[in-house]
Short mmCIF file of C-alpha atoms in Angstrom, two decimals:
data_model
loop_
_atom_site.label_atom_id
_atom_site.label_comp_id
_atom_site.label_asym_id
_atom_site.label_seq_id
_atom_site.Cartn_x
_atom_site.Cartn_y
_atom_site.Cartn_z
CA MET A 1 202.06 -108.91 27.21
CA LEU A 2 198.48 -109.94 28.08
CA TYR A 3 195.80 -107.97 30.27
CA ILE A 4 192.96 -109.56 31.65
CA LEU A 5 189.67 -107.43 32.16
CA ASN A 6 188.38 -108.19 35.74
CA ASP A 7 186.56 -104.86 36.72
CA ALA A 8 183.87 -102.33 34.84
CA VAL A 9 182.27 -99.04 36.76
CA VAL A 10 179.33 -98.16 34.18
CA GLU A 11 177.51 -95.16 34.34
CA LEU A 12 174.13 -95.79 33.29
CA THR A 13 172.50 -92.30 33.31
CA HIS A 14 174.19 -88.82 34.04
CA LYS A 15 170.80 -88.25 35.40
CA CYS A 16 169.54 -87.66 39.32
CA ASN A 17 167.99 -86.62 41.49
CA LEU A 18 170.01 -85.08 43.48
CA SER A 19 172.36 -81.71 43.37
CA CYS A 20 175.31 -82.69 45.65
CA LEU A 21 178.46 -79.74 46.00
CA HIS A 22 181.08 -82.74 45.50
CA CYS A 23 179.28 -84.50 42.57
CA GLY A 24 182.64 -85.18 40.16
CA SER A 25 180.12 -85.63 37.41
CA GLY A 26 178.21 -82.95 38.24
CA CYS A 27 175.29 -84.71 38.02
CA ASP A 28 171.18 -83.65 38.14
CA GLU A 29 167.90 -83.76 37.59
CA THR A 30 168.34 -81.91 34.26
CA THR A 31 171.66 -83.88 32.49
CA ALA A 32 170.40 -86.78 31.79
CA ARG A 33 172.95 -86.78 27.95
CA GLY A 34 171.18 -86.92 24.65
CA ASN A 35 172.10 -89.89 23.02
CA GLU A 36 173.19 -92.23 26.75
CA MET A 37 172.59 -95.95 25.47
CA SER A 38 169.60 -97.68 26.36
CA ALA A 39 168.77 -100.81 28.82
CA ASP A 40 169.26 -102.92 25.48
CA GLU A 41 172.58 -101.91 24.85
CA TRP A 42 173.48 -102.20 28.05
CA ILE A 43 172.69 -105.39 28.47
CA ASP A 44 174.51 -106.12 25.26
CA PHE A 45 177.20 -104.72 27.38
CA ILE A 46 176.35 -106.63 30.11
CA GLN A 47 176.67 -110.22 27.82
CA GLN A 48 180.29 -109.06 26.01
CA PHE A 49 181.59 -107.95 29.66
CA HIS A 50 180.86 -111.55 30.27
CA ASP A 51 181.86 -113.43 27.63
CA ILE A 52 185.42 -111.78 27.80
CA GLY A 53 185.88 -113.38 31.31
CA ALA A 54 185.23 -110.37 33.39
CA ARG A 55 184.28 -110.74 36.78
CA ARG A 56 182.36 -107.97 38.64
CA VAL A 57 180.92 -105.31 37.00
CA PHE A 58 179.76 -102.03 39.15
CA PHE A 59 176.69 -99.65 37.83
CA SER A 60 177.47 -96.05 39.17
CA GLY A 61 175.71 -92.38 37.98
CA GLY A 62 173.98 -90.28 37.91
CA GLU A 63 171.59 -91.94 39.99
CA PRO A 64 171.87 -95.57 38.47
CA THR A 65 168.23 -96.79 40.11
CA LEU A 66 166.34 -94.13 38.15
CA LYS A 67 167.48 -95.73 34.35
CA PRO A 68 165.15 -97.26 32.54
CA GLY A 69 164.81 -101.32 32.48
CA PHE A 70 167.53 -100.94 35.73
CA CYS A 71 166.31 -103.94 36.86
CA GLU A 72 166.44 -105.86 33.63
CA LEU A 73 170.33 -105.29 33.83
CA LEU A 74 170.60 -106.73 38.01
CA ARG A 75 168.69 -109.68 36.45
CA THR A 76 171.50 -110.20 33.45
CA ALA A 77 174.42 -109.53 35.48
CA HIS A 78 172.84 -112.07 38.24
CA ASP A 79 172.00 -114.59 35.23
CA CYS A 80 175.22 -114.08 33.76
CA GLY A 81 176.89 -115.21 36.99
CA LEU A 82 178.65 -112.12 37.55
CA GLN A 83 179.53 -110.66 40.83
CA PHE A 84 177.66 -107.20 40.46
CA GLY A 85 176.65 -103.79 42.42
CA PHE A 86 175.79 -100.56 42.19
CA ILE A 87 176.06 -97.35 44.25
CA THR A 88 173.45 -94.83 45.45
CA ASN A 89 171.80 -92.19 46.75
CA GLY A 90 169.31 -94.34 48.40
CA PHE A 91 166.93 -91.72 48.08
CA HIS A 92 164.34 -94.06 46.63
CA PHE A 93 163.48 -97.39 46.22
CA GLN A 94 160.71 -98.42 44.37
CA ASP A 95 159.50 -101.86 45.44
CA ASN A 96 160.03 -103.36 41.97
CA LEU A 97 163.92 -102.74 42.83
CA LEU A 98 163.35 -104.70 46.20
CA GLU A 99 162.00 -107.56 44.53
CA THR A 100 164.21 -107.54 42.02
CA MET A 101 167.14 -107.81 44.23
CA GLU A 102 165.20 -110.02 46.84
CA SER A 103 165.48 -113.17 43.61
CA CYS A 104 169.31 -111.82 42.35
CA PRO A 105 170.36 -109.84 45.29
CA PRO A 106 173.93 -107.94 44.20
CA THR A 107 177.00 -108.60 46.11
CA ALA A 108 176.98 -105.29 47.98
CA VAL A 109 175.18 -101.63 47.64
CA GLY A 110 177.34 -98.92 48.13
CA ILE A 111 175.79 -96.40 50.26
CA SER A 112 176.80 -92.35 49.92
CA ILE A 113 177.05 -91.72 53.79
CA ASP A 114 178.35 -88.25 53.99
CA GLY A 115 178.57 -86.76 57.58
CA SER A 116 176.40 -86.30 60.43
CA PRO A 117 172.79 -85.28 59.37
CA LYS A 118 173.80 -82.35 58.89
CA VAL A 119 176.58 -81.99 57.09
CA HIS A 120 175.12 -84.46 54.79
CA ASN A 121 172.17 -83.29 53.59
CA HIS A 122 173.90 -79.65 52.97
CA ILE A 123 176.66 -81.27 51.00
CA ARG A 124 173.54 -83.57 49.59
CA GLN A 125 171.33 -80.46 48.95
CA ASN A 126 168.40 -82.05 50.42
CA GLN A 127 167.53 -81.59 53.53
CA GLN A 128 165.24 -85.24 53.93
CA SER A 129 168.58 -86.80 52.40
CA PHE A 130 170.15 -88.24 55.46
CA ARG A 131 166.43 -89.75 56.78
CA ARG A 132 166.14 -91.05 52.86
CA VAL A 133 169.74 -92.87 53.75
CA LEU A 134 168.83 -94.61 57.06
CA LYS A 135 165.80 -96.07 55.90
CA ALA A 136 167.35 -97.75 52.20
CA VAL A 137 170.03 -99.16 55.06
CA GLY A 138 167.11 -100.99 56.57
CA GLN A 139 165.10 -101.99 53.16
CA LEU A 140 168.65 -103.67 52.69
CA GLN A 141 169.30 -104.73 55.39
CA ASP A 142 166.03 -106.31 55.72
CA GLN A 143 167.25 -108.66 52.32
CA LYS A 144 170.36 -109.55 54.03
CA ILE A 145 172.16 -107.40 51.51
CA ASP A 146 176.13 -106.47 52.22
CA ILE A 147 176.26 -102.74 52.14
CA CYS A 148 179.36 -100.51 51.99
CA ALA A 149 179.29 -97.31 53.33
CA VAL A 150 181.11 -94.61 50.76
CA THR A 151 182.21 -91.29 51.54
CA ALA A 152 184.27 -88.88 49.34
CA VAL A 153 186.61 -86.74 52.14
CA ASN A 154 186.44 -83.13 51.77
CA ARG A 155 186.36 -80.17 53.62
CA LEU A 156 183.13 -80.11 55.12
CA ASN A 157 183.66 -83.64 56.53
CA TRP A 158 186.53 -84.15 57.05
CA ASN A 159 186.48 -84.20 60.72
CA VAL A 160 183.49 -85.58 61.12
CA LEU A 161 184.24 -89.09 59.66
CA PRO A 162 184.34 -90.26 63.57
CA THR A 163 180.96 -89.56 64.33
CA ILE A 164 180.11 -91.10 60.65
CA GLY A 165 182.29 -94.08 61.41
CA SER A 166 179.97 -94.29 65.22
CA LEU A 167 176.73 -94.57 63.23
CA LEU A 168 177.74 -97.51 60.90
CA ASN A 169 178.90 -99.10 63.85
CA LEU A 170 175.55 -98.54 65.10
CA ALA A 171 173.64 -99.60 62.47
CA GLY A 172 175.39 -102.32 62.36
CA VAL A 173 177.43 -101.38 58.35
CA GLY A 174 179.78 -103.66 58.17
CA ASN A 175 181.78 -102.12 55.07
CA TRP A 176 183.16 -99.03 54.83
CA GLN A 177 185.12 -96.92 52.46
CA ILE A 178 186.62 -93.89 52.40
CA GLN A 179 188.11 -91.77 49.29
CA ILE A 180 189.01 -88.51 48.81
CA ALA A 181 186.36 -85.94 47.10
CA MET A 182 188.26 -85.05 43.13
CA PRO A 183 187.96 -81.84 41.20
CA PHE A 184 186.32 -82.88 38.01
CA GLY A 185 182.05 -82.26 37.19
CA ARG A 186 180.54 -80.03 39.78
CA LEU A 187 183.57 -80.27 42.60
CA ALA A 188 185.99 -78.71 39.72
CA GLU A 189 183.44 -74.85 40.92
CA HIS A 190 184.30 -75.37 44.31
CA ARG A 191 187.63 -75.88 45.08
CA GLU A 192 187.94 -74.25 47.79
CA LEU A 193 185.87 -77.87 49.31
CA LEU A 194 189.49 -79.89 48.55
CA ILE A 195 191.39 -81.28 51.54
CA ASP A 196 195.06 -80.36 51.80
CA GLU A 197 197.98 -82.41 52.56
CA ASP A 198 197.51 -81.90 56.74
CA MET A 199 193.74 -83.42 56.32
CA PHE A 200 194.86 -85.78 54.28
CA LYS A 201 197.54 -87.05 57.42
CA LYS A 202 195.06 -86.89 59.38
CA VAL A 203 192.34 -89.01 57.81
CA CYS A 204 195.31 -91.74 57.50
CA ASP A 205 195.33 -91.50 61.66
CA PHE A 206 191.62 -91.71 61.69
CA LEU A 207 191.86 -94.57 59.42
CA TYR A 208 194.65 -96.63 60.86
CA HIS A 209 192.76 -95.96 64.37
CA PHE A 210 189.15 -96.87 63.41
CA ARG A 211 190.37 -99.53 61.44
CA GLN A 212 191.83 -100.88 64.53
CA ASP A 213 188.88 -100.54 67.27
CA TYR A 214 186.22 -101.02 64.83
CA PRO A 215 188.23 -104.33 63.76
CA HIS A 216 183.96 -105.93 63.15
CA ILE A 217 183.56 -103.14 60.37
CA LYS A 218 186.08 -103.68 57.29
CA THR A 219 187.09 -99.50 56.32
CA GLN A 220 189.44 -99.27 53.32
CA ALA A 221 190.89 -96.63 51.72
CA ALA A 222 190.44 -96.30 48.45
CA ASP A 223 192.62 -96.41 45.52
CA CYS A 224 193.14 -92.47 45.58
CA PHE A 225 195.32 -93.26 48.87
CA ALA A 226 198.31 -94.92 46.97
CA VAL A 227 200.54 -96.68 48.58
CA ALA A 228 200.29 -98.26 52.22
CA PRO A 229 201.95 -101.56 53.74
CA ALA A 230 198.89 -104.21 53.92
CA ASP A 231 196.74 -103.94 57.41
CA VAL A 232 197.03 -100.03 57.77
CA ILE A 233 194.42 -97.76 56.36
CA ARG A 234 193.16 -101.23 54.26
CA ASP A 235 193.73 -104.83 54.40
CA GLU A 236 196.05 -105.47 51.53
CA ASP A 237 198.91 -103.51 50.14
CA TRP A 238 198.48 -101.59 47.19
CA HIS A 239 200.19 -101.66 44.23
CA SER A 240 199.15 -99.64 41.21
CA CYS A 241 196.44 -97.67 39.13
CA GLY A 242 194.47 -100.46 37.68
CA ALA A 243 192.79 -98.42 35.12
CA GLY A 244 193.96 -99.96 31.35
CA ILE A 245 195.57 -102.83 33.42
CA SER A 246 192.48 -104.31 34.87
CA GLY A 247 189.72 -102.43 34.44
CA ILE A 248 187.39 -100.33 32.63
CA GLY A 249 184.63 -97.35 33.21
CA VAL A 250 182.48 -96.89 30.72
CA ASP A 251 180.49 -94.13 29.91
CA SER A 252 176.49 -93.43 29.45
CA GLU A 253 177.09 -92.87 25.96
CA GLY A 254 178.84 -96.38 25.90
CA ASN A 255 182.02 -95.14 25.50
CA VAL A 256 184.91 -96.79 27.22
CA LEU A 257 187.74 -95.36 29.77
CA PRO A 258 190.69 -96.47 31.30
CA CYS A 259 188.65 -95.31 34.68
CA LEU A 260 185.05 -94.01 34.74
CA SER A 261 186.12 -91.38 38.36
CA TRP A 262 188.33 -88.94 35.12
CA TRP A 263 185.74 -88.55 31.82
CA SER A 264 187.02 -86.43 29.43
CA PRO A 265 186.98 -86.69 25.08
CA ASP A 266 190.55 -86.95 25.37
CA PHE A 267 190.88 -90.64 26.89
CA ILE A 268 187.93 -92.10 25.29
CA CYS A 269 189.53 -95.31 23.81
CA GLY A 270 186.97 -96.62 21.74
CA SER A 271 183.31 -97.01 21.85
CA LEU A 272 180.65 -99.73 22.35
CA ARG A 273 178.24 -98.21 19.62
CA LYS A 274 180.98 -99.07 17.10
CA GLN A 275 183.91 -102.11 18.63
CA SER A 276 183.70 -104.98 20.82
CA LEU A 277 184.21 -104.73 24.05
CA LYS A 278 187.02 -107.04 23.20
CA SER A 279 188.42 -105.23 20.46
CA ILE A 280 188.69 -102.24 22.57
CA TRP A 281 190.32 -103.66 25.52
CA GLU A 282 192.73 -105.45 23.05
CA THR A 283 193.99 -102.89 20.39
CA SER A 284 193.18 -99.44 22.13
CA PRO A 285 195.85 -97.40 22.48
CA GLY A 286 194.51 -95.07 24.62
CA PHE A 287 195.36 -97.90 28.05
CA ASP A 288 198.75 -96.91 26.85
CA PHE A 289 199.40 -94.36 29.51
CA ASN A 290 199.82 -97.39 31.77
CA ARG A 291 200.50 -100.26 30.15
CA LYS A 292 203.82 -98.39 28.69
CA PHE A 293 204.45 -96.57 31.58
CA ASP A 294 207.61 -95.25 31.47
CA THR A 295 209.22 -93.63 34.84
CA ASN A 296 211.79 -92.02 33.27
CA ALA A 297 209.22 -89.51 31.49
CA VAL A 298 207.28 -88.98 34.85
CA LYS A 299 208.42 -84.73 35.87
CA GLY A 300 205.96 -83.49 38.44
CA GLN A 301 207.46 -83.24 41.61
CA ASN A 302 205.99 -85.17 43.52
CA CYS A 303 206.58 -88.71 41.74
CA ALA A 304 209.58 -88.16 39.93
CA GLY A 305 212.27 -90.20 41.60
CA CYS A 306 210.18 -91.55 43.76
CA GLU A 307 211.26 -95.27 44.62
CA LEU A 308 207.88 -97.14 44.18
CA LEU A 309 207.62 -95.24 41.21
CA SER A 310 208.01 -97.49 38.46
CA GLU A 311 205.94 -100.61 41.00
CA CYS A 312 203.35 -97.81 41.78
CA ARG A 313 202.93 -95.22 38.46
CA GLY A 314 202.88 -92.34 40.70
CA GLY A 315 199.73 -93.19 42.63
CA CYS A 316 195.25 -93.14 41.35
CA ALA A 317 195.58 -91.72 37.90
CA SER A 318 191.99 -89.47 38.20
CA LEU A 319 193.49 -87.81 42.15
CA SER A 320 196.51 -87.46 39.94
CA LEU A 321 195.03 -85.68 36.56
CA ALA A 322 191.88 -84.05 38.95
CA PHE A 323 194.44 -82.27 41.27
CA THR A 324 197.59 -81.14 39.28
CA GLY A 325 196.10 -81.70 35.12
CA GLU A 326 198.68 -84.70 34.87
CA LEU A 327 199.14 -88.19 35.05
CA HIS A 328 201.82 -90.48 37.32
CA ASN A 329 202.16 -87.24 39.42
CA SER A 330 199.50 -87.92 42.89
CA PRO A 331 199.48 -84.79 44.91
CA PHE A 332 198.22 -87.70 47.90
CA CYS A 333 199.97 -90.46 48.92
CA TYR A 334 200.24 -92.58 52.65
CA PHE A 335 203.91 -93.98 51.08
CA ARG A 336 205.16 -89.83 51.05
CA SER A 337 203.23 -88.85 53.70
CA PHE A 338 204.05 -91.48 56.74
CA GLN A 339 207.63 -93.39 55.03
CA GLN A 340 209.51 -92.37 58.04
CA GLY A 341 207.50 -94.38 60.52
CA LEU A 342 203.79 -95.27 60.42
CA MET A 343 200.93 -93.44 62.95
CA SER A 344 201.90 -93.44 66.77
#
């Protein structure tokens, strides 16, 4: 079967100017990896990505705006005709970045918003973070760049989602993605912050009702919520994890992964410093967990025997791996939680 690469999320750098409690990468100011790809190497990747026929690249980190040459990467993606964007903590936009975005506007910029001012600043471990986020939102709106607020749900903020939603409505932010914080990186050391099944159900209930009450805000549950009918917690039906099927992740050292959310030496599919992107995509056995999925091999208690298993392949692979140590065994699934009917 021919698999078509459409999307990539790339970690430009492991360095970050914050030390957030829920960081899945464990990033901070001191954790830039010693052998990170240079801007020139990333430009080569972007060109290979375009040549293979892919469409969307999203720059992540760490904090991607700290990467030397970041503006040139945006220009390269723009000149290649790709859809592109980046996710940022919004702490500081330099003038040259704003100028670059004016001439090479990204498809969207993801801004991390994690709660009310007090909760957000606590999670971000910086008392200026919320104020800087609002400033960044204003700067992007001045340039008419689409903003997507991104919230990683954990025990510190799951119950303040209504506050975040009200803020986004007042601020005129038109897109909101809600995802589940996963125990990788720094959060692996703070598993007491992870949500449980009851909280998950309440978050789903909030999503359903918020979407009805604020239809002008495109509010979406991320892939980690797994299977749900269209127009309930996201706009479209969700069928399966796209890791290695239509998308990849690339870490800051050029290692290609099925998904950037679950970095591990055990799941490296190839190195851009040793192979072409095309070769890795077409020949790596590292994608076989999804490409050669076998329902009979699934033994985990969460997904084995489910009537949708052959279609969804056990939900979000990164969430399953993070919470259970196994693939195809997602602990959270809208379908499983609400298969007796929709929300009241």
